[in-house]
Short mmCIF file of C-alpha atoms in Angstrom, two decimals:
data_model
loop_
_atom_site.label_atom_id
_atom_site.label_comp_id
_atom_site.label_asym_id
_atom_site.label_seq_id
_atom_site.Cartn_x
_atom_site.Cartn_y
_atom_site.Cartn_z
CA UNK A 1 -9.37 -6.13 3.90
CA UNK A 2 -11.45 -7.06 0.87
CA UNK A 3 -14.27 -4.76 2.02
CA UNK A 4 -11.84 -1.87 2.37
CA UNK A 5 -10.47 -2.50 -1.13
CA UNK A 6 -14.02 -2.65 -2.53
CA UNK A 7 -14.78 0.76 -0.98
CA UNK A 8 -11.55 2.12 -2.50
CA UNK A 9 -12.47 0.75 -5.92
CA UNK A 10 -15.87 2.50 -5.94
CA UNK A 11 -14.17 5.75 -4.99
CA UNK A 12 -15.59 6.38 -1.51
CA UNK A 13 -12.14 6.05 0.10
CA UNK A 14 -8.61 6.65 -1.15
CA UNK A 15 -5.77 4.21 -0.63
CA UNK A 16 -2.42 5.68 0.39
CA UNK A 17 0.78 4.08 -0.82
CA UNK A 18 4.12 4.31 0.97
CA UNK A 19 7.82 3.77 0.48
CA UNK A 20 7.53 0.90 2.94
CA UNK A 21 4.87 -0.81 0.84
CA UNK A 22 7.00 -0.34 -2.29
CA UNK A 23 9.97 -1.98 -0.52
CA UNK A 24 7.77 -4.87 0.60
CA UNK A 25 6.46 -5.31 -2.94
CA UNK A 26 10.00 -5.38 -4.38
CA UNK A 27 11.03 -8.04 -1.84
CA UNK A 28 8.00 -10.28 -2.36
CA UNK A 29 8.71 -13.31 -4.57
CA UNK A 30 6.71 -13.74 -7.75
CA UNK A 31 3.37 -15.43 -7.21
CA UNK A 32 -0.23 -14.79 -6.22
CA UNK A 33 0.67 -12.62 -3.22
CA UNK A 34 2.87 -10.33 -5.34
CA UNK A 35 0.18 -10.02 -8.03
CA UNK A 36 -2.37 -9.04 -5.36
CA UNK A 37 0.02 -6.47 -3.90
CA UNK A 38 0.56 -5.01 -7.38
CA UNK A 39 -3.20 -4.55 -7.72
CA UNK A 40 -3.32 -2.75 -4.37
CA UNK A 41 -0.38 -0.54 -5.36
CA UNK A 42 -2.20 0.45 -8.56
CA UNK A 43 -5.19 1.60 -6.47
CA UNK A 44 -3.10 4.01 -4.38
CA UNK A 45 -3.85 7.63 -5.22
CA UNK A 46 -0.68 9.06 -3.67
CA UNK A 47 2.32 8.01 -1.63
CA UNK A 48 3.32 8.80 1.94
CA UNK A 49 7.04 9.55 2.08
CA UNK A 50 8.89 8.33 5.13
CA UNK A 51 10.32 11.27 7.07
CA UNK A 52 12.80 11.00 9.95
CA UNK A 53 9.95 11.63 12.40
CA UNK A 54 7.84 8.81 10.94
CA UNK A 55 10.84 6.46 10.88
CA UNK A 56 11.62 7.27 14.52
CA UNK A 57 8.02 6.59 15.57
CA UNK A 58 8.01 3.27 13.74
CA UNK A 59 11.43 2.20 14.91
#
């Protein structure tokens, strides 16, 4: 995971955010894990919105 984030930070790859990640971040208690997730969220260049089709596939 750290290697992937390093590649994102140098700009070779783009990190995609999602509504699901945002929900997970909101529900994570304060602490080191939440701070790390906030850093990852800040690296996301855009957000994938959850459609009915995506929700059905994940469900």
